[in-house]
Structures are given as C-alpha cells and as structure tokens.
CSV table of C-alpha atoms in Angstrom, one decimal:
chain,number,residue,atom,x,y,z
A,8,MET,CA,36.9,-39.9,-9.5
A,9,GLU,CA,34.5,-41.1,-6.8
A,10,ILE,CA,32.0,-38.5,-5.7
A,11,ILE,CA,29.6,-38.5,-2.7
A,12,ALA,CA,26.2,-36.8,-3.1
A,13,PHE,CA,24.1,-35.8,-0.1
A,14,GLY,CA,20.4,-35.1,0.0
A,15,VAL,CA,19.6,-37.0,-3.2
A,16,GLN,CA,15.8,-37.5,-3.8
A,17,ALA,CA,14.6,-40.8,-5.1
A,18,ASP,CA,13.5,-39.2,-8.4
A,19,GLU,CA,16.7,-37.3,-8.7
A,20,ARG,CA,19.0,-40.3,-8.3
A,21,PRO,CA,18.7,-41.9,-11.8
A,22,LEU,CA,19.3,-38.5,-13.4
A,23,LEU,CA,22.5,-38.0,-11.4
A,24,GLU,CA,23.7,-41.6,-12.0
A,25,ARG,CA,23.0,-41.3,-15.7
A,26,ALA,CA,24.8,-38.0,-16.1
A,27,PHE,CA,27.9,-39.1,-14.3
A,28,ALA,CA,28.0,-42.6,-15.8
A,29,GLY,CA,31.2,-43.3,-17.7
A,30,ARG,CA,32.9,-40.2,-16.2
A,31,HIS,CA,32.8,-40.6,-12.5
A,32,GLN,CA,31.4,-42.9,-9.8
A,33,ILE,CA,28.8,-41.3,-7.7
A,34,ARG,CA,27.6,-42.5,-4.3
A,35,CYS,CA,24.1,-41.1,-3.6
A,36,LEU,CA,22.8,-40.6,-0.1
A,37,ASP,CA,19.3,-39.5,0.9
A,38,VAL,CA,20.6,-37.8,4.1
A,39,ASN,CA,21.5,-34.2,4.2
A,40,LEU,CA,25.0,-33.1,5.0
A,41,ASP,CA,25.4,-31.7,8.5
A,42,HIS,CA,27.7,-32.0,11.5
A,43,ASP,CA,26.5,-35.6,12.2
A,44,THR,CA,26.8,-36.9,8.6
A,45,ALA,CA,29.9,-35.0,7.6
A,46,PRO,CA,32.3,-37.8,8.7
A,47,ILE,CA,30.7,-40.1,6.0
A,48,ALA,CA,32.5,-37.9,3.4
A,49,HIS,CA,35.9,-38.8,4.7
A,50,GLY,CA,38.2,-39.6,1.8
A,51,TYR,CA,36.0,-38.0,-0.8
A,52,GLU,CA,37.7,-35.1,-2.7
A,53,ILE,CA,34.4,-34.0,-4.2
A,54,VAL,CA,31.1,-33.6,-2.3
A,55,THR,CA,27.9,-32.5,-3.8
A,56,THR,CA,25.1,-31.2,-1.6
A,57,ASP,CA,21.4,-30.1,-1.7
A,58,VAL,CA,20.0,-26.8,-0.6
A,59,ASN,CA,19.1,-28.1,2.9
A,60,SER,CA,22.5,-29.4,3.8
A,61,GLU,CA,24.4,-27.5,6.5
A,62,LEU,CA,27.8,-26.3,5.4
A,63,SER,CA,28.9,-24.3,8.5
A,64,ALA,CA,32.5,-23.6,9.4
A,65,GLU,CA,32.4,-26.7,11.6
A,66,VAL,CA,31.1,-28.9,8.9
A,67,LEU,CA,33.5,-27.5,6.3
A,68,GLN,CA,36.4,-28.2,8.7
A,69,THR,CA,35.3,-31.8,9.1
A,70,LEU,CA,35.1,-32.2,5.3
A,71,PHE,CA,38.5,-30.5,4.7
A,72,THR,CA,40.2,-32.7,7.3
A,73,GLY,CA,38.7,-35.7,5.5
A,74,GLY,CA,40.2,-34.6,2.2
A,75,THR,CA,37.4,-32.7,0.6
A,76,LYS,CA,38.4,-29.9,-1.8
A,77,LEU,CA,35.3,-29.2,-3.9
A,78,ILE,CA,31.7,-28.5,-2.7
A,79,ALA,CA,29.3,-28.7,-5.7
A,80,GLN,CA,25.9,-27.5,-4.5
A,81,ARG,CA,22.9,-28.7,-6.6
A,82,ALA,CA,21.0,-25.4,-6.2
A,83,THR,CA,21.1,-21.8,-7.1
A,84,GLY,CA,21.0,-20.5,-3.5
A,85,TYR,CA,24.0,-20.9,-1.2
A,86,ASN,CA,23.0,-19.1,2.0
A,87,ASN,CA,23.6,-22.5,3.7
A,88,ILE,CA,27.3,-22.4,2.9
A,89,ASP,CA,29.9,-20.4,5.0
A,90,LEU,CA,31.9,-19.1,1.9
A,91,ARG,CA,34.4,-17.3,4.0
A,92,ALA,CA,35.2,-20.4,6.0
A,93,ALA,CA,35.5,-22.4,2.7
A,94,ALA,CA,37.9,-19.7,1.3
A,95,ASP,CA,40.0,-19.8,4.5
A,96,LEU,CA,40.4,-23.6,4.1
A,97,GLY,CA,41.3,-23.2,0.4
A,98,MET,CA,38.3,-25.1,-0.8
A,99,THR,CA,36.4,-24.6,-4.0
A,100,VAL,CA,32.6,-24.0,-3.9
A,101,GLY,CA,30.3,-24.2,-6.9
A,102,ARG,CA,26.6,-23.9,-7.4
A,103,VAL,CA,24.0,-24.0,-10.2
A,104,ALA,CA,23.7,-20.4,-11.3
A,105,ALA,CA,20.6,-21.0,-13.4
A,106,TYR,CA,18.1,-23.6,-14.4
A,107,SER,CA,14.6,-23.6,-15.9
A,108,PRO,CA,12.9,-20.5,-14.5
A,109,TYR,CA,9.6,-21.9,-15.8
A,110,ALA,CA,9.7,-24.8,-13.3
A,111,VAL,CA,9.5,-22.4,-10.3
A,112,ALA,CA,7.3,-19.7,-12.0
A,113,GLU,CA,4.7,-22.2,-13.1
A,114,PHE,CA,4.6,-23.8,-9.7
A,115,ALA,CA,4.2,-20.4,-8.0
A,116,TRP,CA,1.2,-19.9,-10.3
A,117,ALA,CA,-0.1,-23.4,-9.4
A,118,LEU,CA,0.0,-22.4,-5.7
A,119,ALA,CA,-1.5,-19.0,-6.3
A,120,LEU,CA,-4.5,-20.5,-8.1
A,121,ALA,CA,-4.9,-23.3,-5.6
A,122,VAL,CA,-5.3,-20.9,-2.7
A,123,ASP,CA,-7.3,-18.4,-4.6
A,124,ARG,CA,-9.8,-21.0,-5.8
A,125,ARG,CA,-9.7,-23.2,-2.7
A,126,VAL,CA,-8.7,-26.2,-4.7
A,127,ILE,CA,-7.2,-28.2,-1.8
A,128,ARG,CA,-10.4,-27.8,0.3
A,129,ALA,CA,-12.6,-28.7,-2.6
A,130,ALA,CA,-10.6,-31.8,-3.4
A,131,GLN,CA,-10.7,-32.9,0.2
A,132,ARG,CA,-14.5,-32.5,0.3
A,133,THR,CA,-15.2,-34.3,-3.0
A,134,ARG,CA,-13.2,-37.3,-1.9
A,135,LEU,CA,-15.8,-37.6,0.9
A,136,PHE,CA,-18.6,-37.0,-1.7
A,137,ASP,CA,-19.3,-33.6,-0.2
A,138,PHE,CA,-20.1,-31.4,-3.3
A,139,ARG,CA,-21.2,-28.2,-1.6
A,140,LEU,CA,-19.7,-24.9,-2.7
A,141,ASP,CA,-19.8,-23.3,0.7
A,142,GLY,CA,-16.5,-21.5,1.4
A,143,LEU,CA,-15.0,-22.2,-2.0
A,144,MET,CA,-15.6,-18.8,-3.6
A,145,GLY,CA,-12.4,-17.3,-5.2
A,146,ARG,CA,-11.7,-14.2,-7.3
A,147,ASP,CA,-11.0,-13.5,-10.9
A,148,LEU,CA,-7.3,-12.4,-11.2
A,149,ARG,CA,-7.8,-10.6,-14.5
A,150,GLY,CA,-7.7,-6.8,-13.8
A,151,ARG,CA,-6.2,-7.3,-10.4
A,152,THR,CA,-2.6,-6.4,-9.4
A,153,ALA,CA,0.3,-8.8,-9.3
A,154,GLY,CA,3.3,-7.6,-7.2
A,155,VAL,CA,6.5,-9.4,-8.3
A,156,VAL,CA,9.3,-9.1,-5.7
A,157,GLY,CA,12.4,-9.9,-7.7
A,158,THR,CA,12.2,-9.7,-11.5
A,159,GLY,CA,15.1,-11.9,-12.6
A,160,ARG,CA,14.6,-14.9,-14.8
A,161,ILE,CA,12.0,-16.5,-12.5
A,162,GLY,CA,10.3,-13.3,-11.7
A,163,GLU,CA,10.2,-12.5,-15.5
A,164,ALA,CA,8.6,-15.9,-16.2
A,165,PHE,CA,6.0,-15.3,-13.5
A,166,THR,CA,5.3,-11.9,-15.0
A,167,ARG,CA,4.8,-13.2,-18.5
A,168,ILE,CA,2.1,-15.6,-17.1
A,169,ALA,CA,0.5,-12.8,-15.1
A,170,HIS,CA,0.4,-10.6,-18.2
A,171,GLY,CA,-1.4,-13.5,-19.9
A,172,PHE,CA,-4.0,-13.4,-17.2
A,173,GLY,CA,-4.5,-9.7,-17.9
A,174,MET,CA,-3.2,-8.5,-14.5
A,175,ARG,CA,-1.7,-5.1,-13.7
A,176,LEU,CA,2.0,-5.5,-13.0
A,177,LEU,CA,4.1,-4.0,-10.2
A,178,GLY,CA,7.7,-4.9,-9.7
A,179,TRP,CA,10.4,-4.3,-7.1
A,180,ASP,CA,14.1,-5.1,-7.7
A,181,LEU,CA,17.5,-3.5,-7.4
A,182,ALA,CA,17.7,-3.5,-11.2
A,183,GLU,CA,14.8,-3.1,-13.5
A,184,ASN,CA,14.2,-5.8,-16.1
A,185,PRO,CA,13.5,-4.3,-19.6
A,186,ALA,CA,11.5,-7.4,-20.6
A,187,CYS,CA,9.1,-6.9,-17.6
A,188,ARG,CA,8.8,-3.2,-18.4
A,189,ASP,CA,7.8,-4.1,-22.0
A,190,LEU,CA,5.0,-6.2,-20.6
A,191,GLY,CA,3.7,-3.2,-18.8
A,192,MET,CA,5.3,-3.6,-15.4
A,193,ARG,CA,5.7,-0.5,-13.3
A,194,TYR,CA,8.5,-0.5,-10.8
A,195,VAL,CA,7.7,0.9,-7.4
A,196,ASP,CA,9.2,0.9,-4.0
A,197,ARG,CA,8.7,-2.1,-1.8
A,198,ASP,CA,6.1,-0.5,0.5
A,199,HIS,CA,4.0,0.6,-2.4
A,200,LEU,CA,4.1,-2.9,-3.9
A,201,PHE,CA,3.0,-4.5,-0.7
A,202,ALA,CA,0.1,-2.0,-0.2
A,203,GLU,CA,-1.2,-2.1,-3.7
A,204,SER,CA,-0.9,-5.7,-4.8
A,205,ASP,CA,-3.7,-8.3,-4.7
A,206,LEU,CA,-1.2,-11.1,-5.4
A,207,ILE,CA,2.4,-10.9,-4.0
A,208,THR,CA,5.0,-13.4,-5.1
A,209,LEU,CA,8.6,-13.6,-3.9
A,210,HIS,CA,11.6,-14.3,-6.3
A,211,VAL,CA,14.6,-12.8,-4.6
A,212,PRO,CA,17.6,-14.6,-3.1
A,213,LEU,CA,18.1,-14.8,0.7
A,214,THR,CA,20.8,-12.3,1.8
A,215,ASP,CA,21.3,-10.2,4.9
A,216,ALA,CA,19.4,-7.4,3.1
A,217,THR,CA,16.4,-9.6,2.2
A,218,ARG,CA,16.1,-11.7,5.3
A,219,ARG,CA,12.6,-11.4,6.7
A,220,LEU,CA,11.8,-9.0,3.9
A,221,VAL,CA,8.1,-9.8,4.6
A,222,ASP,CA,8.0,-8.8,8.3
A,223,ALA,CA,5.2,-7.6,10.6
A,224,PRO,CA,5.2,-4.0,9.0
A,225,ALA,CA,5.2,-5.4,5.5
A,226,LEU,CA,2.3,-7.8,6.4
A,227,ALA,CA,0.4,-4.9,8.0
A,228,ALA,CA,0.7,-2.9,4.8
A,229,MET,CA,-0.8,-5.6,2.7
A,230,LYS,CA,-4.5,-5.7,1.7
A,231,ASP,CA,-6.7,-7.7,4.0
A,232,ASP,CA,-7.6,-10.0,1.1
A,233,ALA,CA,-4.1,-10.2,-0.5
A,234,LEU,CA,-2.6,-13.5,-1.6
A,235,LEU,CA,1.0,-14.2,-0.6
A,236,VAL,CA,3.2,-16.8,-2.5
A,237,ASN,CA,6.8,-17.7,-1.6
A,238,THR,CA,8.7,-20.2,-3.8
A,239,SER,CA,12.1,-18.6,-3.2
A,240,ARG,CA,13.6,-18.9,0.3
A,241,GLY,CA,11.8,-19.4,3.6
A,242,GLY,CA,13.9,-16.8,5.4
A,243,LEU,CA,12.3,-14.1,3.3
A,244,VAL,CA,9.2,-14.3,5.5
A,245,ASP,CA,8.9,-13.8,9.2
A,246,THR,CA,6.7,-16.8,9.8
A,247,ALA,CA,5.8,-15.9,13.4
A,248,ALA,CA,4.6,-12.5,12.2
A,249,LEU,CA,2.7,-14.3,9.4
A,250,VAL,CA,0.9,-16.5,11.9
A,251,GLU,CA,-0.2,-13.5,13.9
A,252,THR,CA,-1.5,-11.8,10.7
A,253,LEU,CA,-3.5,-14.9,9.8
A,254,LYS,CA,-4.9,-15.2,13.4
A,255,SER,CA,-6.3,-11.7,13.0
A,256,GLY,CA,-8.3,-12.9,10.0
A,257,ARG,CA,-6.2,-11.1,7.4
A,258,LEU,CA,-4.9,-12.3,4.0
A,259,SER,CA,-7.1,-14.3,1.6
A,260,GLY,CA,-4.6,-17.0,1.1
A,261,VAL,CA,-0.9,-17.9,1.7
A,262,ALA,CA,1.1,-20.5,-0.3
A,263,LEU,CA,4.6,-21.4,0.9
A,264,ASP,CA,6.9,-23.8,-0.9
A,265,VAL,CA,9.7,-22.9,1.5
A,266,TYR,CA,9.9,-22.3,5.3
A,267,GLU,CA,12.6,-20.5,7.3
A,268,GLU,CA,13.2,-23.5,9.5
A,269,GLU,CA,12.7,-26.2,6.9
A,270,ALA,CA,16.2,-27.8,7.3
A,271,GLY,CA,15.8,-31.2,8.9
A,272,MET,CA,12.1,-31.2,8.2
A,273,PHE,CA,11.5,-30.8,4.4
A,274,PHE,CA,12.5,-33.7,2.1
A,275,HIS,CA,11.9,-36.1,5.0
A,276,ASP,CA,9.0,-38.2,6.3
A,277,ARG,CA,8.1,-36.7,9.7
A,278,SER,CA,4.5,-38.1,9.7
A,279,LEU,CA,5.2,-40.3,12.8
A,280,ASP,CA,7.3,-37.8,14.6
A,281,VAL,CA,6.3,-35.3,17.3
A,282,VAL,CA,6.3,-31.9,15.7
A,283,ARG,CA,8.4,-29.6,17.9
A,284,ASP,CA,8.1,-26.6,15.6
A,285,ASP,CA,5.1,-24.7,17.1
A,286,VAL,CA,5.2,-22.0,14.5
A,287,LEU,CA,4.9,-24.5,11.6
A,288,ALA,CA,2.3,-26.6,13.4
A,289,ARG,CA,0.2,-23.4,13.9
A,290,LEU,CA,0.7,-22.4,10.3
A,291,MET,CA,-0.7,-25.7,9.2
A,292,THR,CA,-4.0,-25.1,11.1
A,293,PHE,CA,-5.2,-22.3,8.8
A,294,ASN,CA,-7.5,-23.5,6.1
A,295,ASN,CA,-6.4,-20.7,3.7
A,296,VAL,CA,-2.7,-21.8,3.9
A,297,LEU,CA,-1.0,-24.2,1.6
A,298,VAL,CA,2.5,-25.5,2.4
A,299,THR,CA,4.5,-27.7,0.0
A,300,SER,CA,7.9,-29.2,0.6
A,301,HIS,CA,10.3,-27.0,-1.5
A,302,GLN,CA,9.3,-28.7,-4.7
A,303,ALA,CA,8.9,-25.7,-7.1
A,304,TYR,CA,12.1,-26.6,-8.9
A,305,PHE,CA,11.3,-30.3,-9.1
A,306,THR,CA,10.7,-31.0,-12.7
A,307,ALA,CA,12.5,-33.4,-14.9
A,308,ASP,CA,13.7,-30.5,-17.1
A,309,ALA,CA,15.0,-28.4,-14.2
A,310,VAL,CA,16.6,-31.3,-12.3
A,311,GLY,CA,18.3,-32.5,-15.5
A,312,GLN,CA,19.8,-29.0,-16.0
A,313,ILE,CA,20.9,-28.9,-12.4
A,314,THR,CA,22.6,-32.3,-12.8
A,315,ASP,CA,24.3,-31.3,-16.0
A,316,ALA,CA,25.6,-28.0,-14.4
A,317,THR,CA,26.8,-30.0,-11.3
A,318,LEU,CA,28.8,-32.3,-13.6
A,319,ALA,CA,30.2,-29.3,-15.5
A,320,ASN,CA,31.3,-27.8,-12.1
A,321,VAL,CA,33.1,-31.1,-11.3
A,322,GLU,CA,34.8,-31.1,-14.7
A,323,ASP,CA,35.8,-27.4,-14.4
A,324,TYR,CA,37.4,-28.1,-11.1
A,325,LEU,CA,39.3,-31.1,-12.2
A,326,ALA,CA,40.5,-29.3,-15.3
A,327,GLY,CA,41.5,-26.2,-13.3
A,328,ARG,CA,39.0,-24.0,-15.1
A,329,ASP,CA,37.3,-21.0,-13.4
A,330,GLY,CA,33.8,-21.9,-14.4
A,331,VAL,CA,30.8,-19.5,-14.3
A,332,ASN,CA,29.2,-21.4,-11.4
A,333,LEU,CA,32.2,-21.4,-9.1
A,334,LEU,CA,31.7,-19.1,-6.1
A,335,VAL,CA,35.0,-19.6,-4.3
A,336,THR,CA,38.3,-21.0,-5.5
A,337,PRO,CA,41.7,-20.9,-3.7
A,338,GLU,CA,42.6,-18.0,-6.1
A,339,ARG,CA,39.3,-16.2,-5.7
A,340,PRO,CA,37.9,-15.6,-2.2
A,341,PRO,CA,34.2,-14.6,-1.8
A,342,ALA,CA,33.1,-11.1,-2.2
A,343,ALA,CA,33.0,-8.9,0.9
A,344,GLY,CA,30.1,-9.7,3.2
A,345,ARG,CA,29.9,-13.4,2.1
C-alpha cells in the first residue's frame, strides 16, 4: 500500500520511513493538507496528516473523490477534522489517542521557568556581552500555587513536577484524577483556580465548551503577576484579550507553544514574509512573552510513539479492525456534536 503523508517535519521523516519500511511505501510532504494541496492526494487510499492540516468538508470531499478512505492524523487533537462530513462520506478517521505525556509536561515547565527567570532576555544580552542583571529578577516557585487546567495524563505529569517544586496544587477538570489528589491537589471551580494561581497551565482539548476558555473575564480574574502557559491548543486562549491584558501591564509572563491562528504560520519559515496577523505581531512585541512553534510534543520518544500508533491505525484499517484510535468508521459515526 502506498500512503501519502502531509505536514512531515524534517526530523520526523526518517522515523516515519523507518516505521513503515517493509510494510508500506510512504510519500512524505512538508506541506500541510488544505483545499489547495488536497488534489495531490488523488489516487491515495490512505492519507496521514498533521495537526495543522485542514480537513474541512470541502477538503474531505476532494480526498474522497480522489479515492481516499482513511485519514490517519498524527496527533491527539482532531478539532481540525470535520468528523460529521467524514462519516457522511463513509470515510475512516483515526488519530493518536496518547503518546508520551512527559514530552509536553516537561516542555511546559521549560517555558514556565524561561518566562519566570527571564532566560530568553538574559541569553540575548549575554550574546552581546551585556552581563547586567537589570530586569532579570524572577520568583521562587516553591510555596506558590500552580493551577492545572486539565488533569489527564499530561496534566498529571505536570502536577508531579510541580509537586517536586514544592508548590501548592489546584486543579480543574470534569473528572478528578486520584493520582493528582494523592499529590495534594485540591480541585476547585475554574474561576477560583484563575484567581488563586501564581502559575496557570492549560492541558485540556479544544472543544466547543473549552474554546476561548481563557477569555477577557478569566484574564481579569488572574493575579497581576500570574504566569500563563499554554501547550495544548491555541483556541483555548482569546489572544486579542490577552494582548489587551498585557498592554495594561498585567501578567508577569506568558508562554505559548500554540496560537489560535497558527495554521499556515507554524511549522513554516515566514521570516521573509510580510506578517499580516496583527494580533500575533503585537503579541511578539512584549518582552515578557515567549512564543514557540507547537513543539512541546516534539521529542524522539513522543514522535516515535506517534509514528508507531499511526502505523497501527493503518494496519487496523486494512485488517478491518476497530482499533482504539479510530474516531469514525463507516459502521461507527461520530458522537453527537462532533
């Protein structure tokens, strides 16, 4: 079977090719799947995509017309896929339900410490042989409060590290995690978490219920010197409201590995382009904001697990098995609301 893979990063490609070698041929492309690139997949029964590919009803129709029957997304999130349209077309859609939670949790901590201790500013200065400490003062995190929004596998991994730092732990989730409670986490309502936390980290999926979870009222409720970290999905944060909050001089630091309008921007070199996103451009001007390019998951361990799970999804589809990662099959439409 020949498979086409969209949005493949240079460091990801050898892992994909090695995993599929001897089983299937895989054609790796660095472009994302969208309405312009969808015709490239004509004749491919199996298409694998990255998280910033666009799988709207229009794109899915183009794929279906070209013979595609399986979409295997190399990510946990699937808010970029119109599952109802896929079901109506009789397509199968799979994702990677889980991979190393430590990859994301550890990177979230790297971001939190970088903004708290002004590491980027310090590194920029010392490269110019400027060794002053002006403006570099951070805070001890021991004894302060970490608010973990979403306490699944990644949130739990983040919580374990926070516990090691000696932080007080607040959590918010639809279902409490006993492992987090055992670490001393106290579950509270969302507004209480935003108001009481010194460090707020987001680890929930993007759904209709969580879209812009961090909106203007939520930001207003936060402490003036709070740290905000988002390594989950960009759409969880109202970025325009965040910019207004930062303009008012509030929040000690913000670290974003994701951005609500990142599609078409992240994973690409736009250094020579005119930036047309005024919100992102303004966000980049704040010296207490750190933006990275959706790389929290990007470790050899996690990408290897993602690749293996993607191969398993392909094998399950070809064998007619209803694998744990399959979201939609011709026999099983998506749940209501998806």
